[in-house]
Coordinates of C-alpha atoms and ligand atoms in Angstrom, one line a residue:
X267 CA -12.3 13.4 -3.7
X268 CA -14.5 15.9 -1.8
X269 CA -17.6 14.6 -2.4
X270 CA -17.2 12.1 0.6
X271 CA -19.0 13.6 3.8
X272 CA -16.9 14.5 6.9
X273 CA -15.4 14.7 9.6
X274 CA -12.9 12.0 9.3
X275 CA -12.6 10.0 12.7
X276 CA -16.6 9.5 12.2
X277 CA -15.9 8.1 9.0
X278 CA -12.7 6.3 9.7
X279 CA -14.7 3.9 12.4
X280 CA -17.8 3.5 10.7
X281 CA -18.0 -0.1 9.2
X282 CA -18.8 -1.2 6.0
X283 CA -21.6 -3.6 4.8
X284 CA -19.9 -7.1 5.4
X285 CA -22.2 -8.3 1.9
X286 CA -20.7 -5.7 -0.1
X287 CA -18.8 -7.1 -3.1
X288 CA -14.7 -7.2 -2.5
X289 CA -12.5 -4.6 -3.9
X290 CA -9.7 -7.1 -4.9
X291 CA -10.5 -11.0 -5.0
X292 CA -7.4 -13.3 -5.7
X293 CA -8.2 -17.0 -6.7
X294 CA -6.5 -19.9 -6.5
X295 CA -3.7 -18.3 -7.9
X296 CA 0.2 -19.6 -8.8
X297 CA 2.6 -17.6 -9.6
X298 CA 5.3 -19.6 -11.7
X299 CA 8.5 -18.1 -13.1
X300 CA 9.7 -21.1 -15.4
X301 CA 10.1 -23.8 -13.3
X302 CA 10.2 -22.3 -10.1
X303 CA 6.8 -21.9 -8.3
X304 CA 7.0 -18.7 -6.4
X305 CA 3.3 -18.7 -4.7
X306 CA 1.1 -21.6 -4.8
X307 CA -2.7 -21.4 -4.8
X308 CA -3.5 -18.1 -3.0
X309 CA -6.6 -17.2 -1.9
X310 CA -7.5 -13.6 -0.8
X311 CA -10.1 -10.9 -1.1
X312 CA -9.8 -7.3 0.3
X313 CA -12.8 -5.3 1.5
X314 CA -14.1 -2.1 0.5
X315 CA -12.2 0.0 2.3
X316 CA -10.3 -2.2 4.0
X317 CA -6.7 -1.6 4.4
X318 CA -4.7 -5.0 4.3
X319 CA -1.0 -5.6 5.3
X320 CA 0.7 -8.4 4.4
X321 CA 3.8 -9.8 6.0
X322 CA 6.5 -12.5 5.3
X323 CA 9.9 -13.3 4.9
X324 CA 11.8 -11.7 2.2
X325 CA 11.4 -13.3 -0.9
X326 CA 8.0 -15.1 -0.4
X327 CA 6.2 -13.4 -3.2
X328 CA 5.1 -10.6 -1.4
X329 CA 5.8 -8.1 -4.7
X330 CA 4.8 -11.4 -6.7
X331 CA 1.7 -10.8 -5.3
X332 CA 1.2 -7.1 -5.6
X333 CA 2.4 -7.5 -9.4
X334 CA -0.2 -9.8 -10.1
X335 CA -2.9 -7.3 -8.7
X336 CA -1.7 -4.9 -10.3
X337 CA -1.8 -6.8 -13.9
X338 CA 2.0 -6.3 -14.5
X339 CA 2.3 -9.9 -14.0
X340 CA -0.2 -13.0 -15.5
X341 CA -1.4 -15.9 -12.9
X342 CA -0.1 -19.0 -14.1
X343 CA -3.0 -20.2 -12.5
X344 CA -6.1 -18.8 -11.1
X345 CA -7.5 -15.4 -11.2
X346 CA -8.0 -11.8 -9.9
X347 CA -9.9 -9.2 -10.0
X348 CA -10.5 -5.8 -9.1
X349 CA -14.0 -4.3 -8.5
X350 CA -15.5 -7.1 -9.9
X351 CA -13.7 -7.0 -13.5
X352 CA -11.2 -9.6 -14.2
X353 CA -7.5 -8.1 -14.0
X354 CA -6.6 -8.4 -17.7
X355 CA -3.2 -6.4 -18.2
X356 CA -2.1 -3.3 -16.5
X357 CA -5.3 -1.5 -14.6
X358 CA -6.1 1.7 -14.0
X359 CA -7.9 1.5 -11.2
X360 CA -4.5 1.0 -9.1
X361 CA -2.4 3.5 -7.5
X362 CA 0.6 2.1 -7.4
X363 CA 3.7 2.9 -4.8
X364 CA 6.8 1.3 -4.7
X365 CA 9.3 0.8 -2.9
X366 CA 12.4 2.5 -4.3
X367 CA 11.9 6.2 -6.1
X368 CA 10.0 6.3 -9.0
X369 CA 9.6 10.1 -10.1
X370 CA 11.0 11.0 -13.3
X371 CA 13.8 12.9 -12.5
X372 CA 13.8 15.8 -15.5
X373 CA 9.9 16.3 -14.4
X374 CA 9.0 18.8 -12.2
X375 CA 7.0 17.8 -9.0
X376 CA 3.8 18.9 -10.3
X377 CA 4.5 17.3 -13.6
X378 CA 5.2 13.8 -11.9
X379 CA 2.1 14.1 -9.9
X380 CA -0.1 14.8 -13.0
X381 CA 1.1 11.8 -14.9
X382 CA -1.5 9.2 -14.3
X383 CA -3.7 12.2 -15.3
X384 CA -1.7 12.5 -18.2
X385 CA -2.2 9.1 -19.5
X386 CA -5.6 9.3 -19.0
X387 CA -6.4 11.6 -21.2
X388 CA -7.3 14.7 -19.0
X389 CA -7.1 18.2 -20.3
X390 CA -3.6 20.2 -19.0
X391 CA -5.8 23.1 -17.3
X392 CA -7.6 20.4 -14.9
X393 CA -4.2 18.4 -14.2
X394 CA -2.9 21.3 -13.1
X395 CA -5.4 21.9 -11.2
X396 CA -5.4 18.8 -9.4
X397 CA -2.2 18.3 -9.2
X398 CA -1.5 21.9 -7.4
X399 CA -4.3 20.4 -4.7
X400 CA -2.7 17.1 -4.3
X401 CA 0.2 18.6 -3.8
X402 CA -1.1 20.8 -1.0
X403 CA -3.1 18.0 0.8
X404 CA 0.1 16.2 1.1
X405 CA 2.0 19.2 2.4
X406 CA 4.1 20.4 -0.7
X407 CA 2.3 23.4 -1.3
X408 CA 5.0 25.7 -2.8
X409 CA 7.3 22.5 -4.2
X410 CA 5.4 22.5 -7.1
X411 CA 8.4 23.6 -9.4
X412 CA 11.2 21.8 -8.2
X413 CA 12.6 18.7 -9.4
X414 CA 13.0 15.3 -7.4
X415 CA 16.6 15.5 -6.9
X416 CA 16.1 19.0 -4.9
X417 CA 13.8 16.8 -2.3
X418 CA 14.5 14.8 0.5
X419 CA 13.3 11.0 0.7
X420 CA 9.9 11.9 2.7
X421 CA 9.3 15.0 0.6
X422 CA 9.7 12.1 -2.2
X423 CA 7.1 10.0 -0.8
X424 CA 4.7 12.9 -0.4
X425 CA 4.9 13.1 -4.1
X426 CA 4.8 9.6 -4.8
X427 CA 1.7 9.6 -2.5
X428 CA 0.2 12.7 -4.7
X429 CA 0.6 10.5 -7.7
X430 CA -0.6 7.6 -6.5
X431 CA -3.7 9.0 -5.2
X432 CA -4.7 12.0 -8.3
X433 CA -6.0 8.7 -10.2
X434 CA -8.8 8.2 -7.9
X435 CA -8.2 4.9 -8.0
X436 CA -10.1 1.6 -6.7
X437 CA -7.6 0.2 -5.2
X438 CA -4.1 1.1 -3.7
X439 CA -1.1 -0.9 -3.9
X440 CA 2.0 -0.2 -1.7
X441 CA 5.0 -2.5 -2.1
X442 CA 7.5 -1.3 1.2
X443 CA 6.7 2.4 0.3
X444 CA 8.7 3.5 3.5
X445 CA 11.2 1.1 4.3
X446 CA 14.0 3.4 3.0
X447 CA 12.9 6.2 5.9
X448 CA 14.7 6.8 8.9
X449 CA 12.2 5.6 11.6
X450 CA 10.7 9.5 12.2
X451 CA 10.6 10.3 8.6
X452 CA 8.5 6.6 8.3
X453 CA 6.4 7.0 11.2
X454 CA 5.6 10.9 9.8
X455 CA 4.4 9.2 6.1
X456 CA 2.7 6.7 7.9
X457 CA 0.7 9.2 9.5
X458 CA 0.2 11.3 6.8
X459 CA -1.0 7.8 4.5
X460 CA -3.1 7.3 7.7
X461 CA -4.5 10.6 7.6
X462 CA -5.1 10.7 3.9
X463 CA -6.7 7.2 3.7
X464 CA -9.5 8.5 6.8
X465 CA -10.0 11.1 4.5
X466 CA -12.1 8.2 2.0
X467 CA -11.5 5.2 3.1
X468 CA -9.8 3.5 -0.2
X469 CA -9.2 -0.4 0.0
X470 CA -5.3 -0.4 0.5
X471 CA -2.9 -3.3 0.2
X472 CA 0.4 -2.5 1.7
X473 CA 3.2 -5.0 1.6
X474 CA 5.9 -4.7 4.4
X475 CA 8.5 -7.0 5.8
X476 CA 7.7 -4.6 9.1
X477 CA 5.5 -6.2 11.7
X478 CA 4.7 -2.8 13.3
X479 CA 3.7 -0.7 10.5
X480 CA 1.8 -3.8 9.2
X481 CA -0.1 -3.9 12.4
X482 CA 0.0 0.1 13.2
X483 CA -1.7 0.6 9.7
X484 CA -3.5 -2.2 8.7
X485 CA -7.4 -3.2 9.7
X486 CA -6.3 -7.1 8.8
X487 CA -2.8 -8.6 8.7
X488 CA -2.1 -11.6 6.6
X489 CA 1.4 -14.1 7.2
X490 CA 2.6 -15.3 3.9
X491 CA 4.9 -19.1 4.4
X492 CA 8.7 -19.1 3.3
X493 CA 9.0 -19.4 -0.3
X494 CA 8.5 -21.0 -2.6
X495 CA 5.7 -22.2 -3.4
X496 CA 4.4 -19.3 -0.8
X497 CA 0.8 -18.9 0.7
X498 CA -1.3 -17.6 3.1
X499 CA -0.6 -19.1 6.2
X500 CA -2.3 -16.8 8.6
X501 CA -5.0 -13.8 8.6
X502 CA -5.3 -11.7 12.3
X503 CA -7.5 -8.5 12.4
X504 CA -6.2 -5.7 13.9
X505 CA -9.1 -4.2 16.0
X506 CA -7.6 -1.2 17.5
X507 CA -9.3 1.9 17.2
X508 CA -8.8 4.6 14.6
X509 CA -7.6 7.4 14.4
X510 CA -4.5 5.8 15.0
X511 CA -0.9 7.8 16.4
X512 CA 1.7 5.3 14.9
X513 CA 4.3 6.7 16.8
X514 CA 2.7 5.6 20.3
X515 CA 0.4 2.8 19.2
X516 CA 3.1 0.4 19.9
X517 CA 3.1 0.7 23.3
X518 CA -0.3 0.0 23.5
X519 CA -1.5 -3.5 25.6
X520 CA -3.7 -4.2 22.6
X521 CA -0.7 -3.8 20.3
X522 CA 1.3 -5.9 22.1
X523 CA -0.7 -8.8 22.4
X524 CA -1.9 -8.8 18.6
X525 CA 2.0 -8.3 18.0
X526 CA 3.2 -11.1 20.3
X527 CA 0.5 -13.9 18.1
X528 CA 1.2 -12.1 14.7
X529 CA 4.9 -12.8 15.2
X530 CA 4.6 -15.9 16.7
X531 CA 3.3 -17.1 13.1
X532 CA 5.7 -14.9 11.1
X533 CA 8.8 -15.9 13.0
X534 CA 8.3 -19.8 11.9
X535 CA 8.2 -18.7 8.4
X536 CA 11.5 -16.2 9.1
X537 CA 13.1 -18.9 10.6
X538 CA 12.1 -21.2 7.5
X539 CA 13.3 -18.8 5.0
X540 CA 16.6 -18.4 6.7
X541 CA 17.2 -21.9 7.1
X542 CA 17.0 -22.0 3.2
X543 CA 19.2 -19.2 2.4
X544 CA 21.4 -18.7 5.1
Ligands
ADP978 N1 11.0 -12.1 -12.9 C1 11.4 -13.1 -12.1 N2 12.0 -14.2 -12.6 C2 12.4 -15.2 -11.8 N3 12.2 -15.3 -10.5 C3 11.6 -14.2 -10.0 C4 11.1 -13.1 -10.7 N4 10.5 -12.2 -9.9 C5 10.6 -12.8 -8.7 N5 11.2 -14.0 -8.7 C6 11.5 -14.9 -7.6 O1 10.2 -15.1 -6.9 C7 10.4 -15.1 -5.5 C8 9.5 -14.0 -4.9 O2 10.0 -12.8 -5.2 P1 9.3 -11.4 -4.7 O3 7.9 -11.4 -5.0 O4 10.1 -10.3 -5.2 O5 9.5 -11.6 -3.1 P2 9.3 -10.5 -1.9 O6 8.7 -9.3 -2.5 O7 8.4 -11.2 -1.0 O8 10.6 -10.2 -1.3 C9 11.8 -14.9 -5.2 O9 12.4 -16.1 -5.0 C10 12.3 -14.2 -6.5 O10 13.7 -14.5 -6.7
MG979 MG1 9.4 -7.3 -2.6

């Protein structure tokens, strides 16, 4: 993770090679489960380094989606892959953060962080080591030993964020990851996930129901329709600069505007949605 040159904001603003090959590339793909279609014939590709947000109405497939990515759920139709390689079961080139807590709750925080490691085959000694690193990067230094129920819900997502990110991996998937915050708790993680992704610039797909953080985060945000049958309905980039203070950014002119058109596309589908299941 250190090998990438510094200092951040340089980095962070520096754009990448528009011919370079796409970090995620989703084709054509349907989503069935039976005989209800939940996303129809989506197509999508993510930059290296890009981070992408997508929005839409509950239900639409967003985690659908993210599943599929993440080869924890089969196209019916199409195809994906990551870093050029088909998606052919479960990767592990994905980081992976969800939405509700996932740390195994008789592991310690250092052992939760060093799982992916774990599974991958790498000595103790070096997972320890990593792990104790991660753990300081994310600002847990000295929670090492304690045990998820003994944290609160950000200190939770600081781990979750250590063990997402230990794997080094291609891509990052993030499905809600702070929608359970209270709003200063959220707009502290999204800061911190800001900070951290500046750090190397992985290609990041965040899924939110959250116009804001989707905009206040994200370097492109993409409006899925009202299920089913979901797709891609809209795709806005989101050229304001970086670093980024999500706290403030919303009162920003730029902010506003973008926010006004994003919604204006989102709302329709809302509106849809609701209209279906009232
Ligand atoms: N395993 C499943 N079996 C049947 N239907 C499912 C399954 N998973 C999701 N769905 C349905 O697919 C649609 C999209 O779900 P999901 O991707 O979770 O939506 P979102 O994440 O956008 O809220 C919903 O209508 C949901 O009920
Ligand atoms: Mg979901």
């Amino acid at each position: 993770m250190s090998a990438y040159p510094r200092p951040v904001a340089a980095d962070a603003t520096t754009p990448r090679p528009l011919n370079s090959q796409p970090k995620v590339r989703i084709d054509n793909v349907t989503m069935s489960f039976g005989a209800f279609t939940a996303v129809r014939d989506v197509n999508l590709t993510v930059a290296d380094g890009e981070f992408l947000a997508i929005v839409g109405p509950t239900g639409c497939g967003k985690s659908t989606i993210l599943n599929a990515i993440a080869g924890l759920l089969k196209p019916t139709k199409g195809s994906i892959t990551l870093a050029g390689k088909p998606v052919n079961g479960v990767s592990h080139d994905v980081g992976y953060l969800f939405q509700q807590d996932a740390l195994l709750p008789w592991k310690t925080v250092e052992q939760n962080v060093e799982l992916g490691l774990q599974f991958r085959g790498v000595a103790p000694d070096e997972r320890a080591r990593q792990s104790r690193a991660w753990l300081e990067k994310v600002g847990l230094k000295g929670f090492e030993k304690r045990y998820p129920h003994q944290l609160s819900g950000g200190q939770k997502k600081r781990v979750q964020l250590a063990q997402a990110l230990i794997v080094n991996p291609e891509v990052i998937l993030m499905d809600e990851p702070f929608s359970a915050l209270d709003i200063h708790t959220r707009h502290l993680m999204q800061s911190e996930l800001l900070r951290l992704w500046q750090e190397n610039r992985k290609s990041v797909v965040l899924i939110t129901h959250d116009l804001e953080e989707a905009i206040s985060l994200g370097d492109r945000v993409v409006v899925l329709a009202a299920g089913p049958a979901s797709t891609v309905v809209d795709s806005f980039s989101v050229d304001l600069p970086r670093p980024r203070n999500v706290a403030e950014i919303m009162m920003d002119p730029q902010f506003m505007d973008l926010y006004r058109k994003i919604w204006s596309s989102l709302k329709t589908e809302v509106e849809k949605s609701y209209a279906q299941h009232p």
